[in-house]
Amino acid sequence: DQKGQRQSGLSIPAPAVNPSVRHLVNQGNLQRAWDVSQRASREDWDEWMRRFAIQLLREAPSGALRATASLAHAYQPLARELFSAAFVCCWEELNDQYKQNLIQ
């Protein structure tokens, strides 16, 4: 309840989710997120995957997926769990040039 949240110091705003609204995907933001230059170590690749998964959630056209981005940022297993759904949602919105750039 609200009182419990205040006592524990938590202030978690409820995300505004309207499932009928499709958000625009910022293709440029995604392109920057999928850039793999300067990745060498396993830690580099793990960090890249974490950031890419979060960016996919932030850019997803689905309001429900977008609403999970901040929680997934704090709780990495959620980002991994939602990666495929976010990727497919974003992929469907990319134009052909961005799709070619991603697969090359």
GROMACS .gro file of C-alpha atoms in nm:
model
  104
    1ASP     CA    1   0.000   0.000   0.000
    2GLN     CA    2   0.097   0.366  -0.022
    3LYS     CA    3   0.175   0.393   0.347
    4GLY     CA    4   0.406   0.090   0.328
    5GLN     CA    5   0.588   0.237   0.032
    6ARG     CA    6   0.649   0.565   0.213
    7GLN     CA    7   0.773   0.392   0.527
    8SER     CA    8   1.021   0.182   0.336
    9GLY     CA    9   1.147   0.485   0.144
   10LEU     CA   10   1.032   0.348  -0.191
   11SER     CA   11   0.871   0.581  -0.436
   12ILE     CA   12   0.790   0.382  -0.746
   13PRO     CA   13   0.572   0.564  -0.996
   14ALA     CA   14   0.330   0.349  -1.188
   15PRO     CA   15   0.420   0.352  -1.558
   16ALA     CA   16   0.156   0.483  -1.792
   17VAL     CA   17   0.080   0.187  -2.015
   18ASN     CA   18  -0.177   0.207  -2.289
   19PRO     CA   19  -0.158  -0.118  -2.488
   20SER     CA   20  -0.335   0.031  -2.788
   21VAL     CA   21  -0.069   0.301  -2.839
   22ARG     CA   22   0.225   0.207  -3.063
   23HIS     CA   23   0.533   0.415  -2.996
   24LEU     CA   24   0.778   0.517  -3.264
   25VAL     CA   25   1.112   0.336  -3.264
   26ASN     CA   26   1.412   0.568  -3.276
   27GLN     CA   27   1.617   0.372  -3.527
   28GLY     CA   28   1.925   0.588  -3.473
   29ASN     CA   29   1.929   0.507  -3.101
   30LEU     CA   30   1.906   0.137  -3.179
   31GLN     CA   31   2.183   0.159  -3.437
   32ARG     CA   32   2.414   0.319  -3.180
   33ALA     CA   33   2.319   0.048  -2.928
   34TRP     CA   34   2.397  -0.241  -3.163
   35ASP     CA   35   2.740  -0.104  -3.257
   36VAL     CA   36   2.991  -0.372  -3.159
   37SER     CA   37   3.314  -0.186  -3.226
   38GLN     CA   38   3.572  -0.196  -2.947
   39ARG     CA   39   3.440  -0.522  -2.798
   40ALA     CA   40   3.715  -0.766  -2.713
   41SER     CA   41   3.671  -0.937  -2.378
   42ARG     CA   42   3.385  -1.144  -2.248
   43GLU     CA   43   3.305  -0.860  -2.006
   44ASP     CA   44   3.284  -0.617  -2.301
   45TRP     CA   45   3.036  -0.845  -2.477
   46ASP     CA   46   2.832  -0.901  -2.160
   47GLU     CA   47   2.806  -0.526  -2.108
   48TRP     CA   48   2.714  -0.473  -2.474
   49MET     CA   49   2.438  -0.732  -2.448
   50ARG     CA   50   2.305  -0.575  -2.128
   51ARG     CA   51   2.296  -0.228  -2.282
   52PHE     CA   52   2.147  -0.350  -2.609
   53ALA     CA   53   1.870  -0.537  -2.428
   54ILE     CA   54   1.781  -0.227  -2.224
   55GLN     CA   55   1.782  -0.006  -2.533
   56LEU     CA   56   1.553  -0.248  -2.716
   57LEU     CA   57   1.308  -0.224  -2.428
   58ARG     CA   58   1.332   0.157  -2.425
   59GLU     CA   59   1.266   0.176  -2.799
   60ALA     CA   60   1.007  -0.101  -2.830
   61PRO     CA   61   0.684   0.012  -2.996
   62SER     CA   62   0.493  -0.181  -2.729
   63GLY     CA   63   0.402   0.034  -2.430
   64ALA     CA   64   0.407  -0.274  -2.209
   65LEU     CA   65   0.767  -0.354  -2.305
   66ARG     CA   66   0.873   0.009  -2.269
   67ALA     CA   67   0.726   0.014  -1.920
   68THR     CA   68   0.968  -0.262  -1.814
   69ALA     CA   69   1.287  -0.081  -1.924
   70SER     CA   70   1.374   0.084  -1.592
   71LEU     CA   71   1.301  -0.231  -1.395
   72ALA     CA   72   1.504  -0.439  -1.641
   73HIS     CA   73   1.789  -0.192  -1.601
   74ALA     CA   74   1.790  -0.263  -1.227
   75TYR     CA   75   1.718  -0.636  -1.258
   76GLN     CA   76   1.922  -0.784  -1.543
   77PRO     CA   77   1.747  -1.124  -1.558
   78LEU     CA   78   1.432  -0.941  -1.669
   79ALA     CA   79   1.619  -0.777  -1.957
   80ARG     CA   80   1.745  -1.118  -2.071
   81GLU     CA   81   1.398  -1.269  -2.041
   82LEU     CA   82   1.237  -0.994  -2.252
   83PHE     CA   83   1.519  -0.960  -2.507
   84SER     CA   84   1.358  -1.173  -2.779
   85ALA     CA   85   1.019  -1.004  -2.753
   86ALA     CA   86   1.175  -0.657  -2.761
   87PHE     CA   87   1.402  -0.750  -3.051
   88VAL     CA   88   1.115  -0.880  -3.265
   89CYS     CA   89   0.900  -0.575  -3.188
   90CYS     CA   90   1.180  -0.339  -3.286
   91TRP     CA   91   1.289  -0.544  -3.590
   92GLU     CA   92   0.940  -0.520  -3.738
   93GLU     CA   93   0.962  -0.141  -3.721
   94LEU     CA   94   1.308  -0.100  -3.875
   95ASN     CA   95   1.334   0.009  -4.235
   96ASP     CA   96   1.528  -0.209  -4.479
   97GLN     CA   97   1.846   0.000  -4.458
   98TYR     CA   98   1.867  -0.039  -4.078
   99LYS     CA   99   1.792  -0.411  -4.104
  100GLN     CA  100   2.077  -0.456  -4.354
  101ASN     CA  101   2.309  -0.256  -4.132
  102LEU     CA  102   2.226  -0.474  -3.832
  103ILE     CA  103   2.281  -0.808  -4.005
  104GLN     CA  104   2.613  -0.709  -4.167
   0.00000   0.00000   0.00000
